[in-house]
CSV table of C-alpha atoms in Angstrom, one decimal:
chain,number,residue,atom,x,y,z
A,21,UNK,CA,44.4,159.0,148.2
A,22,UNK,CA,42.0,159.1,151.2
A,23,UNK,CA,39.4,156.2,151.2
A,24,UNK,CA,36.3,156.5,153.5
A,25,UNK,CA,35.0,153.1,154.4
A,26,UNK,CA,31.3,152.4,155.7
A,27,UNK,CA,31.0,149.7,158.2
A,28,UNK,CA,28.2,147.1,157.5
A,29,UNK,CA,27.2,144.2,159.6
A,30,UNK,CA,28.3,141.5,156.4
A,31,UNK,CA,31.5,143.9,155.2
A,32,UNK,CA,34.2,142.0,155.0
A,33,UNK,CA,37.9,143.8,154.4
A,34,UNK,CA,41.0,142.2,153.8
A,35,UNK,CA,43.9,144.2,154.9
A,36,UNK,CA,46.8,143.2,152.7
A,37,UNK,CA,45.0,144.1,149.9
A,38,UNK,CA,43.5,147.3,151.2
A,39,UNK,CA,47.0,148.5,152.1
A,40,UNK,CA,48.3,147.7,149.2
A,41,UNK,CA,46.4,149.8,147.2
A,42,UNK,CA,44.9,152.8,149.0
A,43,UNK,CA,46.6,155.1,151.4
A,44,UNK,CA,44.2,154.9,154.8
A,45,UNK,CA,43.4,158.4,156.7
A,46,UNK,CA,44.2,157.8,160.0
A,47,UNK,CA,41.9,160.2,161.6
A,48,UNK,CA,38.7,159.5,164.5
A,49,UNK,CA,36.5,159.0,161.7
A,50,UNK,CA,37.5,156.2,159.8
A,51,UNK,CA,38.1,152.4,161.2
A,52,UNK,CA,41.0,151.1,163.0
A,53,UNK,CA,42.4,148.2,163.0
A,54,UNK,CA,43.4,145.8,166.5
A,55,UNK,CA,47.4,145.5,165.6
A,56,UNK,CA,47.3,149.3,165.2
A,57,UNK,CA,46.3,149.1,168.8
A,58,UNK,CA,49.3,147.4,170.2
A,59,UNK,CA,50.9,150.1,172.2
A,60,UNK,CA,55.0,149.8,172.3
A,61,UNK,CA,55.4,152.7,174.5
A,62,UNK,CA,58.9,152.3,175.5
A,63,UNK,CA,61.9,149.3,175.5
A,64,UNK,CA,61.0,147.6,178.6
A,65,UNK,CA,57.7,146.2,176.4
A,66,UNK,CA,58.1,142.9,174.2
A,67,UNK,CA,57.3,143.4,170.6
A,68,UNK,CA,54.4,142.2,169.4
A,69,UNK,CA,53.8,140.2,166.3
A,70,UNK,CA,51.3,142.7,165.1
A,71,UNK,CA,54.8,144.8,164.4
A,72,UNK,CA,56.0,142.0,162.3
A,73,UNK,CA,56.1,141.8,158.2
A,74,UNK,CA,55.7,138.2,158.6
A,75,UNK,CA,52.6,137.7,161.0
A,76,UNK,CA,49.3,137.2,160.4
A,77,UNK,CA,47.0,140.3,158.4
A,78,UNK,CA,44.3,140.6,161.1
A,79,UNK,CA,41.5,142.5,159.6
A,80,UNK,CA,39.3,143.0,163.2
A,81,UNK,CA,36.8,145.7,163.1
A,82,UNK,CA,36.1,147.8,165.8
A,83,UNK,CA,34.0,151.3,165.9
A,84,UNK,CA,36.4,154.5,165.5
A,85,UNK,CA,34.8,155.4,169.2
A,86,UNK,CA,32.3,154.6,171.7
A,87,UNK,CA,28.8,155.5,170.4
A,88,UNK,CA,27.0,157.8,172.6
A,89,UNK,CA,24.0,156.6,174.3
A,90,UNK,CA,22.0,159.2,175.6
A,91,UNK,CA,19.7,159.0,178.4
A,92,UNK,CA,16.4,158.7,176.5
A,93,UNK,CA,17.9,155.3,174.7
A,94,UNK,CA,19.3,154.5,178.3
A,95,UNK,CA,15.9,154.7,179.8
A,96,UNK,CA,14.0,152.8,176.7
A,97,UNK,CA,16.7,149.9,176.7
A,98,UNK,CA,16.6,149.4,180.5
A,99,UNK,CA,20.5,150.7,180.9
A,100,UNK,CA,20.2,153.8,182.6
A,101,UNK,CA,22.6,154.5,185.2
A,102,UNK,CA,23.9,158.2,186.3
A,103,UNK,CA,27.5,157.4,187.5
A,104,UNK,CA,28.0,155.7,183.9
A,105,UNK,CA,31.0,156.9,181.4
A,106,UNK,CA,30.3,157.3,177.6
A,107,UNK,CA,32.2,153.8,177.3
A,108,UNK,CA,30.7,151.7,180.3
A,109,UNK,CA,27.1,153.4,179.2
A,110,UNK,CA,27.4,151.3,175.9
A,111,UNK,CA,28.6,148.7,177.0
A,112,UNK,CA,26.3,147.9,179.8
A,113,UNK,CA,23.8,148.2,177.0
A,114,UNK,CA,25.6,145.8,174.7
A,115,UNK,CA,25.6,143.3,177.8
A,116,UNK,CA,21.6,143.8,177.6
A,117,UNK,CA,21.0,143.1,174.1
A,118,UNK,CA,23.2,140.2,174.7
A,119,UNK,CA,20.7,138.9,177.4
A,120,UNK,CA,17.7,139.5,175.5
A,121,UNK,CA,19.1,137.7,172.0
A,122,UNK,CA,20.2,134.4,174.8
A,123,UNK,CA,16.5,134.9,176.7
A,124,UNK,CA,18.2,136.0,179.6
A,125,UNK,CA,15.4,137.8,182.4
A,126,UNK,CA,17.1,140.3,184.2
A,127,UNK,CA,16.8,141.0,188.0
A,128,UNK,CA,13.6,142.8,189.3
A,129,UNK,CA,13.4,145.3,191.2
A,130,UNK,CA,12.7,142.7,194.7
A,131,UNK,CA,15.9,141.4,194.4
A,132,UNK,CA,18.3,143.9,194.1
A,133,UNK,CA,16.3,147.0,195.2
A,134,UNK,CA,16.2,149.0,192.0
A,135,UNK,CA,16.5,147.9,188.7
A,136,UNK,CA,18.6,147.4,186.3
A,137,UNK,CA,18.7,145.4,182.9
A,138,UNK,CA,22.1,144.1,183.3
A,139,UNK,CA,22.0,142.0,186.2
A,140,UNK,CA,20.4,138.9,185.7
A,141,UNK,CA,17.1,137.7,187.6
A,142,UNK,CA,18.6,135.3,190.6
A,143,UNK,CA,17.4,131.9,188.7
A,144,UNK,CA,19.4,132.5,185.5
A,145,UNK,CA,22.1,133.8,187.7
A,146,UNK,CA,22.4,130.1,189.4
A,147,UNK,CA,22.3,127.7,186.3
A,148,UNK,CA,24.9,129.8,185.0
A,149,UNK,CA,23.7,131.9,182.3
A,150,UNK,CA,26.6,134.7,182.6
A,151,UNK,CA,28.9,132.2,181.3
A,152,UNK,CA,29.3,132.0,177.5
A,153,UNK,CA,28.6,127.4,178.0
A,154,UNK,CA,27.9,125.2,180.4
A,155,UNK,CA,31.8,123.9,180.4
A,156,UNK,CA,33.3,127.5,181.7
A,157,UNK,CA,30.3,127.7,184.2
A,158,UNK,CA,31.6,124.3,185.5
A,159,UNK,CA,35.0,125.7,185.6
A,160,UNK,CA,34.5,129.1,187.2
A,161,UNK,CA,32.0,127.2,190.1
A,162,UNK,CA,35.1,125.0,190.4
A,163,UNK,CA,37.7,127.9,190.8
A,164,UNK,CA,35.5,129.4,193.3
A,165,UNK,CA,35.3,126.3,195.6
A,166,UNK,CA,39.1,125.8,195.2
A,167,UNK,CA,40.4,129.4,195.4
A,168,UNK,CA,43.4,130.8,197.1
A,169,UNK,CA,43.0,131.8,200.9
A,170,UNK,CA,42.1,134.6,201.1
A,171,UNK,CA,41.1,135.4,197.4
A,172,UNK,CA,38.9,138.4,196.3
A,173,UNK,CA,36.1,136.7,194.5
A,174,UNK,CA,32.7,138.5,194.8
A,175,UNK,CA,29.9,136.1,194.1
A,176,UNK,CA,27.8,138.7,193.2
A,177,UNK,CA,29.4,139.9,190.4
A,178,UNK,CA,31.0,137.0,189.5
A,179,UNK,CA,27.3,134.7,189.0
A,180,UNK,CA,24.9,137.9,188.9
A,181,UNK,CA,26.0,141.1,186.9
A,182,UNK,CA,27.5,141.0,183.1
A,183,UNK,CA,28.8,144.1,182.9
A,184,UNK,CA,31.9,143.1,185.4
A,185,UNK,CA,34.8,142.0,184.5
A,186,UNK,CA,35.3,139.0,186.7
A,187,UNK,CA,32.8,136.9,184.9
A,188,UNK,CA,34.8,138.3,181.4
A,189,UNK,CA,38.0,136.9,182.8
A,190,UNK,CA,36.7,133.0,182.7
A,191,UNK,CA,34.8,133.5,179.4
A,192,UNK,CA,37.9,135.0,178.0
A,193,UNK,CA,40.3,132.9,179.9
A,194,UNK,CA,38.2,129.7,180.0
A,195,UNK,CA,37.5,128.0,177.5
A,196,UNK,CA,41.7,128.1,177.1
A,197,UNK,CA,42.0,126.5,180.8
A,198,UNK,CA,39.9,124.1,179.2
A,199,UNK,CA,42.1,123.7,176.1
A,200,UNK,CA,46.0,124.6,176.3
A,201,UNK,CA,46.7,123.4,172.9
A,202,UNK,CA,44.2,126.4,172.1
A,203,UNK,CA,45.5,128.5,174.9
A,204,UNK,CA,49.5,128.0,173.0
A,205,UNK,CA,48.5,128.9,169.6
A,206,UNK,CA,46.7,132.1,171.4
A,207,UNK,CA,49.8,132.9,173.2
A,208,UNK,CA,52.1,132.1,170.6
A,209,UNK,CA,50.3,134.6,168.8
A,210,UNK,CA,50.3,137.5,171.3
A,211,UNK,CA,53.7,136.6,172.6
A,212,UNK,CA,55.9,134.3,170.9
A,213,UNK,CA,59.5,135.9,172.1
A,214,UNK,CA,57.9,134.4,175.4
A,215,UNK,CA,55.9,131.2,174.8
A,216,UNK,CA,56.6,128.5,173.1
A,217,UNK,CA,53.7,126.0,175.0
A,218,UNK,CA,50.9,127.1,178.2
A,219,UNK,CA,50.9,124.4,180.7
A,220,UNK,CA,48.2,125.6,182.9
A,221,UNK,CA,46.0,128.8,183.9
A,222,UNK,CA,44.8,129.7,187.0
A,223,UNK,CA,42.3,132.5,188.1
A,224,UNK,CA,42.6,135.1,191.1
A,225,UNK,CA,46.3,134.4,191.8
A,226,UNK,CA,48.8,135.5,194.4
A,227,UNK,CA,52.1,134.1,195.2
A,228,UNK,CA,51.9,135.2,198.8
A,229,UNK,CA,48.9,137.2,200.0
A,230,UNK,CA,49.7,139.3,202.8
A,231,UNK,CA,53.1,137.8,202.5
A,232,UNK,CA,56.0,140.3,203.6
A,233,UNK,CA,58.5,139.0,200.9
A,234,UNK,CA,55.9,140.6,198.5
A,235,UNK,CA,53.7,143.3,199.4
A,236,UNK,CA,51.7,142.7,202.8
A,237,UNK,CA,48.6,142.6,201.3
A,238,UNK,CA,46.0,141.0,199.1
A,239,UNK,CA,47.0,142.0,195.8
A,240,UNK,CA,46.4,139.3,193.0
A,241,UNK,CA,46.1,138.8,189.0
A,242,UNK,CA,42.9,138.2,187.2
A,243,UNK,CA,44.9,135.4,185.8
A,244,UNK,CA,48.1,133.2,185.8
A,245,UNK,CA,49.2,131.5,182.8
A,246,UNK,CA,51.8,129.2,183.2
A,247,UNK,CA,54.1,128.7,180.5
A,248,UNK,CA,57.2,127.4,178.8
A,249,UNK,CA,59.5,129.4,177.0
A,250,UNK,CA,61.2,129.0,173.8
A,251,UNK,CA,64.4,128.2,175.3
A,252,UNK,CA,62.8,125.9,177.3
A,253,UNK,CA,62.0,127.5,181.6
A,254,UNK,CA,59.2,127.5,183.1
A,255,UNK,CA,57.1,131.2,183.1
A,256,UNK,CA,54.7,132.9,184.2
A,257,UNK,CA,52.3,135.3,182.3
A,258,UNK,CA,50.6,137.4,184.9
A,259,UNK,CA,47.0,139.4,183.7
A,260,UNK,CA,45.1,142.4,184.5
A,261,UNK,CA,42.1,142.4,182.7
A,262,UNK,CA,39.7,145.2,182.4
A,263,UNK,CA,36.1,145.7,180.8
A,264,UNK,CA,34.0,148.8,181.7
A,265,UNK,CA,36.6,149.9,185.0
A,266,UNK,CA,38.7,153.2,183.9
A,267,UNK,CA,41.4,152.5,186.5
A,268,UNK,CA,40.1,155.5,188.4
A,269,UNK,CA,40.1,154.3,192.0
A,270,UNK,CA,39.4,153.7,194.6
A,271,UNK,CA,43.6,153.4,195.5
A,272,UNK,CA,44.5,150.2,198.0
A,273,UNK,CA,45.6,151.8,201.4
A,274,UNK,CA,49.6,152.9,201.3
A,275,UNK,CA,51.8,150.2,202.7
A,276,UNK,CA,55.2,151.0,204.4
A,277,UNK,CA,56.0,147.9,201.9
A,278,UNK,CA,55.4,149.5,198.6
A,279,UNK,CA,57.9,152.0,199.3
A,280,UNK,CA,60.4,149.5,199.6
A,281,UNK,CA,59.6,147.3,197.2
A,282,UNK,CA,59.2,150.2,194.5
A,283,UNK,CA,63.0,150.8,195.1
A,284,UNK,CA,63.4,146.8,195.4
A,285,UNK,CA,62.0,145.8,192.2
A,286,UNK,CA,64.2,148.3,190.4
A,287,UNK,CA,61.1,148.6,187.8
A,288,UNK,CA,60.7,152.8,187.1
A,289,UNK,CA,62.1,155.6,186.6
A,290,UNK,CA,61.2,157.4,189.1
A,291,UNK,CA,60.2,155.5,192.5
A,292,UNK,CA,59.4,158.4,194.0
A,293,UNK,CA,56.8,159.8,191.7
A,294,UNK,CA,53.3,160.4,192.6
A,295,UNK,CA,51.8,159.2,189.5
A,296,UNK,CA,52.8,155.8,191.0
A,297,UNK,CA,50.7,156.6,193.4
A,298,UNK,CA,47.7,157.7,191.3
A,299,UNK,CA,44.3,155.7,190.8
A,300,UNK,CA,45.0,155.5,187.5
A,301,UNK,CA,47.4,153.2,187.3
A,302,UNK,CA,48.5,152.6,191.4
A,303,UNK,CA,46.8,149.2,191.1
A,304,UNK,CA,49.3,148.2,187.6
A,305,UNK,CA,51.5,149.1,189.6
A,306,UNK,CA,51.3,146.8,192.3
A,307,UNK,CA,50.9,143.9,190.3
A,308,UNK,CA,54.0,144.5,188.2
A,309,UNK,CA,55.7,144.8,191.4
A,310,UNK,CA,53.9,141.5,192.7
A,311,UNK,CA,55.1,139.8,189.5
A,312,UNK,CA,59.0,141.2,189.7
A,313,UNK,CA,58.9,139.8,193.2
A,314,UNK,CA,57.4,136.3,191.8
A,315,UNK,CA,60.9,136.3,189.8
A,316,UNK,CA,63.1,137.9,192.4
A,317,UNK,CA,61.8,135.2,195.3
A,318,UNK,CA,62.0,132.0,193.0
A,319,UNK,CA,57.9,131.7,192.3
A,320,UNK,CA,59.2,131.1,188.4
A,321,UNK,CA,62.4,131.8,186.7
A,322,UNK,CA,60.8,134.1,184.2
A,323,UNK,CA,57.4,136.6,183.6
A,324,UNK,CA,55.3,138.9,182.0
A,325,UNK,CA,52.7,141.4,183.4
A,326,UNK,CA,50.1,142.2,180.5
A,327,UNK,CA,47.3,144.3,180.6
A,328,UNK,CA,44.2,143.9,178.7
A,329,UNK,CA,41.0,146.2,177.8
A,330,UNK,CA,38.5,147.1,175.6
A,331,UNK,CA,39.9,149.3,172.6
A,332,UNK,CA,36.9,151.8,173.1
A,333,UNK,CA,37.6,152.1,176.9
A,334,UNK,CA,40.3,154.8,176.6
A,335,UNK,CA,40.9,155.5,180.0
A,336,UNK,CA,42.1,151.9,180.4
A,337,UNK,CA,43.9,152.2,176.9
A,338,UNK,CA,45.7,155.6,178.4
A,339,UNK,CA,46.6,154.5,182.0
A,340,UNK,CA,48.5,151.6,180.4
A,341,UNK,CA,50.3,153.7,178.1
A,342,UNK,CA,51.0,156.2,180.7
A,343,UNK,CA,52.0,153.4,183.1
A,344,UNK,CA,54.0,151.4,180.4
A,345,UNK,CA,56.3,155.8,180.3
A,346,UNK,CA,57.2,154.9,183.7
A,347,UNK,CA,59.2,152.2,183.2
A,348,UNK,CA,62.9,151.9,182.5
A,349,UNK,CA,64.3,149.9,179.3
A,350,UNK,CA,65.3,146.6,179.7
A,351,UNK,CA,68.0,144.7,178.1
A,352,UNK,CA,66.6,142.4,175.5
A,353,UNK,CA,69.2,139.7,176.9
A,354,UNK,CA,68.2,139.8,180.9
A,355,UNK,CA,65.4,137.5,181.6
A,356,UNK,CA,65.3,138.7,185.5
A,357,UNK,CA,63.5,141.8,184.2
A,358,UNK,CA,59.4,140.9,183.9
A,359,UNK,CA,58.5,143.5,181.2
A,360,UNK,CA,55.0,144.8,180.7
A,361,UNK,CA,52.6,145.0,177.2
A,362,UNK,CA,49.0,145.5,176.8
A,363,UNK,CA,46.7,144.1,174.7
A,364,UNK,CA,42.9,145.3,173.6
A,365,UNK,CA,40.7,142.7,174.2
A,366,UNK,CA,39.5,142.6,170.2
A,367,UNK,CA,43.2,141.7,169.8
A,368,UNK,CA,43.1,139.1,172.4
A,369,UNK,CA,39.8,137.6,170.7
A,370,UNK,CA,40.8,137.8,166.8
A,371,UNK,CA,43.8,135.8,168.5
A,372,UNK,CA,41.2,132.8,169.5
A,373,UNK,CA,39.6,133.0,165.9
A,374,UNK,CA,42.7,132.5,164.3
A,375,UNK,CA,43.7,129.8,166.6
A,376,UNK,CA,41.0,127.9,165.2
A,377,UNK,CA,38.2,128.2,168.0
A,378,UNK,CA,35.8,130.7,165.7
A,379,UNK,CA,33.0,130.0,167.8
A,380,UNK,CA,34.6,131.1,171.4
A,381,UNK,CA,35.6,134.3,169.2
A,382,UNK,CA,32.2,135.0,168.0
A,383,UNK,CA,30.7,134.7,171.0
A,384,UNK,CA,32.9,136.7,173.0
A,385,UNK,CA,33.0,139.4,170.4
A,386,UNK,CA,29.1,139.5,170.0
A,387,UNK,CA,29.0,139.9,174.4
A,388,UNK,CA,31.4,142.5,174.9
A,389,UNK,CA,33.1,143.9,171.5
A,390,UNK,CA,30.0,144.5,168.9
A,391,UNK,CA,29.8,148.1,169.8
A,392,UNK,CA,28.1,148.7,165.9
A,393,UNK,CA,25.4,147.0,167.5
A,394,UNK,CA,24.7,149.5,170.2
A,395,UNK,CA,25.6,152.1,167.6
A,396,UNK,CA,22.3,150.9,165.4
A,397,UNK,CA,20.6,150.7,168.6
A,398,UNK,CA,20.4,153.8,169.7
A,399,UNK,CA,20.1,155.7,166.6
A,400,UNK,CA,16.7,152.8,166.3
A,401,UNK,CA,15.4,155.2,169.1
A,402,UNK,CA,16.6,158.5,168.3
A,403,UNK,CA,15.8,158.9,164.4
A,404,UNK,CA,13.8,155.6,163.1
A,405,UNK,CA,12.1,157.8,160.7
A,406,UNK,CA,15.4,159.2,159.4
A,407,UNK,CA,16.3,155.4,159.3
A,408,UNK,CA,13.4,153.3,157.4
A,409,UNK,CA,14.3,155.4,154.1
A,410,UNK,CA,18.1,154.0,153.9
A,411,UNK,CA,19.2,150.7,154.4
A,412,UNK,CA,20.7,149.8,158.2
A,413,UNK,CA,22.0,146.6,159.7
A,414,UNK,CA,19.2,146.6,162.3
A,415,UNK,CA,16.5,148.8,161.7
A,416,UNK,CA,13.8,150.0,164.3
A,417,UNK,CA,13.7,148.0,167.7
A,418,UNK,CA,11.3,144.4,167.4
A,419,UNK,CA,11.0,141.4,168.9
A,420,UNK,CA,14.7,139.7,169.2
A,421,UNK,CA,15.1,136.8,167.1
A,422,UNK,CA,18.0,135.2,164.8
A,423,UNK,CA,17.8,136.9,161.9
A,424,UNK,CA,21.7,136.9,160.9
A,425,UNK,CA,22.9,134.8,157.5
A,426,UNK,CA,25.0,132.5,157.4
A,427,UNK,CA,28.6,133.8,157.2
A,428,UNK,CA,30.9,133.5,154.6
A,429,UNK,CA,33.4,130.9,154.8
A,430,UNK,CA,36.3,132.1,157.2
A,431,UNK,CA,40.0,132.5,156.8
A,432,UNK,CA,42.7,132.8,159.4
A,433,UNK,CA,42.8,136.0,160.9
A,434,UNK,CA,39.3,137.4,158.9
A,435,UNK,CA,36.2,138.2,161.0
A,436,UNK,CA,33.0,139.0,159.3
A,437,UNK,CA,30.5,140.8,161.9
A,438,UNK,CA,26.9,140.7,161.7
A,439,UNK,CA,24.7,143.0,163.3
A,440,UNK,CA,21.5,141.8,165.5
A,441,UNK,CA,18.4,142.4,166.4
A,442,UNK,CA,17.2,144.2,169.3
A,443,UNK,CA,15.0,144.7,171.7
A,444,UNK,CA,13.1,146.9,174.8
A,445,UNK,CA,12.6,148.3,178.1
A,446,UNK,CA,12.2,150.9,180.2
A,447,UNK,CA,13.5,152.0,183.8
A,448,UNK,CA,16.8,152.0,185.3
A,449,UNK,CA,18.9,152.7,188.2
A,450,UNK,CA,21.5,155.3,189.1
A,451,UNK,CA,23.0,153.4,192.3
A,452,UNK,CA,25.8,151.0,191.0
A,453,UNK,CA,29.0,150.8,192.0
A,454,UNK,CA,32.0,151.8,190.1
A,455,UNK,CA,33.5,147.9,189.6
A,456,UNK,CA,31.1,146.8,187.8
């Protein structure tokens, strides 16, 4: 029996029930579901608890694929920008109906040169309005005094654009810095053949810049989570996060070092292989190696490289699966080996909610996740005609304003989504570059 299922802004699913009754066609045009996501793409990966029987049903939502914005609802929401992909089109749109529902201004043309809706206008940009509370603002201005020598942290993008995904890492990461009771029942969630407690996170690590036991350069992690594990050593849990990057370069100038340590770390397949090499996935690369060298010079006895991105952002999604091919199996009972796994980022957030911090998890959800919302967006522009005779989550543009109901009562590992209002604009700019 093939069921087609109609997304709506109060529709709530439950999974175990839905499976249990109804076969589900797993093609493009139907809904997925985030522990489908969980790519195990060869032995060296740790399983996740998605893959279990016995975990949590996680009924996440997510779009079956990236709506298409074209340039005529670029243009009249302000988002238009000529070097964008499908994927970072819509989501740099997202990030602007995010500002406009907050009261966010966005930057004018004086300050940056050209405009564009999804940088913020310099005064909400210094009281901290790219931060999802006052609490992670504190912490990322905090980080960014107290950084590592020598630490890539571009101010800019960090304060100023919301499309990036430096200021994503510290609303993601945040409010579990700020928390580690909160930040152990997430990672005992995502990982718990790994962590049994998180001691402490840090942000833009390295555990030797330019240091010649590692790699001789600047390479770092978005993130550092310091753990225990279940049979009680300390760890490390080393994070690449993505948003709207696709992985697809620039590359990091070629070191005499990485040829030796891509033989030293004893990590692939093939060392010699130029898809190493490739923008793809050259900088996963380096980190993984980074994080086997963290283990093989005593940083921490044990760790764990994970990637994280958007599930609509399939170049991401495919350069860690094509990365995660490259590397050989590793025994289940060596715990010198730092294995790699990759998470979407709706997994990583359902994992908040059902930790018991709904309200982080909405919030980051509504900022970078609700792609339904750009989905009624744009067809608000392209066919309101077509729309005012059928019912629709959002209807024709108007002023933003909180129109949502209240949501239903929630349980553990249940999201229900509500769709918002939106709102206008006009211009844009092509010249932006390619981080975000």
């Amino acid at each position: 029996m093939i069921v087609r299922l109609e997304l709506r802004a109060d529709h709530r699913i439950d999974r175990v029930r839905l499976f249990a009754s109804i076969s589900l066609h797993q093609s493009s045009n139907h809904p997925r579901f985030i522990n489908a996501d969980i790519q195990m793409q060869n032995d060296s990966t740790t399983p996740s608890p998605a893959d279990r029987p016995s975990s949590v049903a996680r009924t996440f939502r997510q779009l079956s694929r990236t709506p298409f914005v074209n340039d005529a609802v670029a243009k009249y929401y302000d988002s238009h920008c000529l070097i964008d992909s499908r994927f970072r089109r819509a989501a740099r749109l997202l990030q602007i109906l995010w500002m406009r529902d907050q009261g966010i201004p966005n930057a004018a043309v004086d300050e940056r040169g050209a405009h564009l809706g999804s940088y913020l206008r310099a005064d909400a940009a210094e009281s901290g309005r790219n931060f999802i509370s006052p609490q992670v603002h504190l912490l990322a201005l905090r980080e960014l005094l107290l950084r590592e020598e020598d630490a890539a942290i571009d101010e800019d993008r960090l304060i100023t654009n919301t499309l990036s995904s430096m200021p994503l890492v510290f609303n993601a990461f945040g409010p579990l810095a700020l928390d580690t009771k909160l930040a152990t029942a997430v990672f005992r969630q995502l990982l718990p053949e790994f962590v049994h407690s998180v001691e402490r996170i840090a942000f833009e690590h390295s555990p030797g810049r330019r240091d010649e036991r590692f790699l001789a350069d600047r390479s770092a992690f978005d993130v550092a989570i310091h753990i225990t594990t279940p049979e009680g050593e300390a760890g490390i849990v080393y994070a690449e996060v993505k948003y709207s990057e696709e992985l697809a370069g620039p590359v990091a100038r070629w070191r005499e070092r990485y040829d030796q340590a891509l033989k030293e770390v004893r990590l692939y397949k093939d060392p010699e292989t130029a898809l190493l090499r490739s923008p793809p996935i050259e900088q996963l690369m380096r980190e993984h190696m980074l994080a086997q060298l963290s283990v093989d010079h005593g940083i921490t006895p044990r760790a764990m490289f994970i990637g994280i991105a958007p599930r609509l952002n399939r170049r991401a999604g495919a350069a860690f699966r094509v990365y995660a091919n490259e590397l050989v199996p590793v025994a289940n009972d060596d715990s010198t080996r730092v294995r790699f796994q990759h998470f979407t980022l709706e997994m990583f957030i359902d994992a908040i909610d059902v930790a018991g911090d709904q309200e982080t998890a909405d919030q980051l959800w509504k900022r970078y996740c609700d792609f339904q919302r750009v989905y009624d967006a744009a067809l608000a522009v392209i066919a309101p005609r077509a729309m005012s005779g059928e019912p629709s989550s959002s209807g024709t543009p108007e002023p933003v304003g909180d129109t949502q109901r209240k949501p239903a009562a929630r349980r553990a590992g249940s999201r229900s989504r509500r769709t918002q209002t939106n709102g206008q604009a006009g211009v844009s700019d092509p010249a932006e570059v390619s981080h975000g």
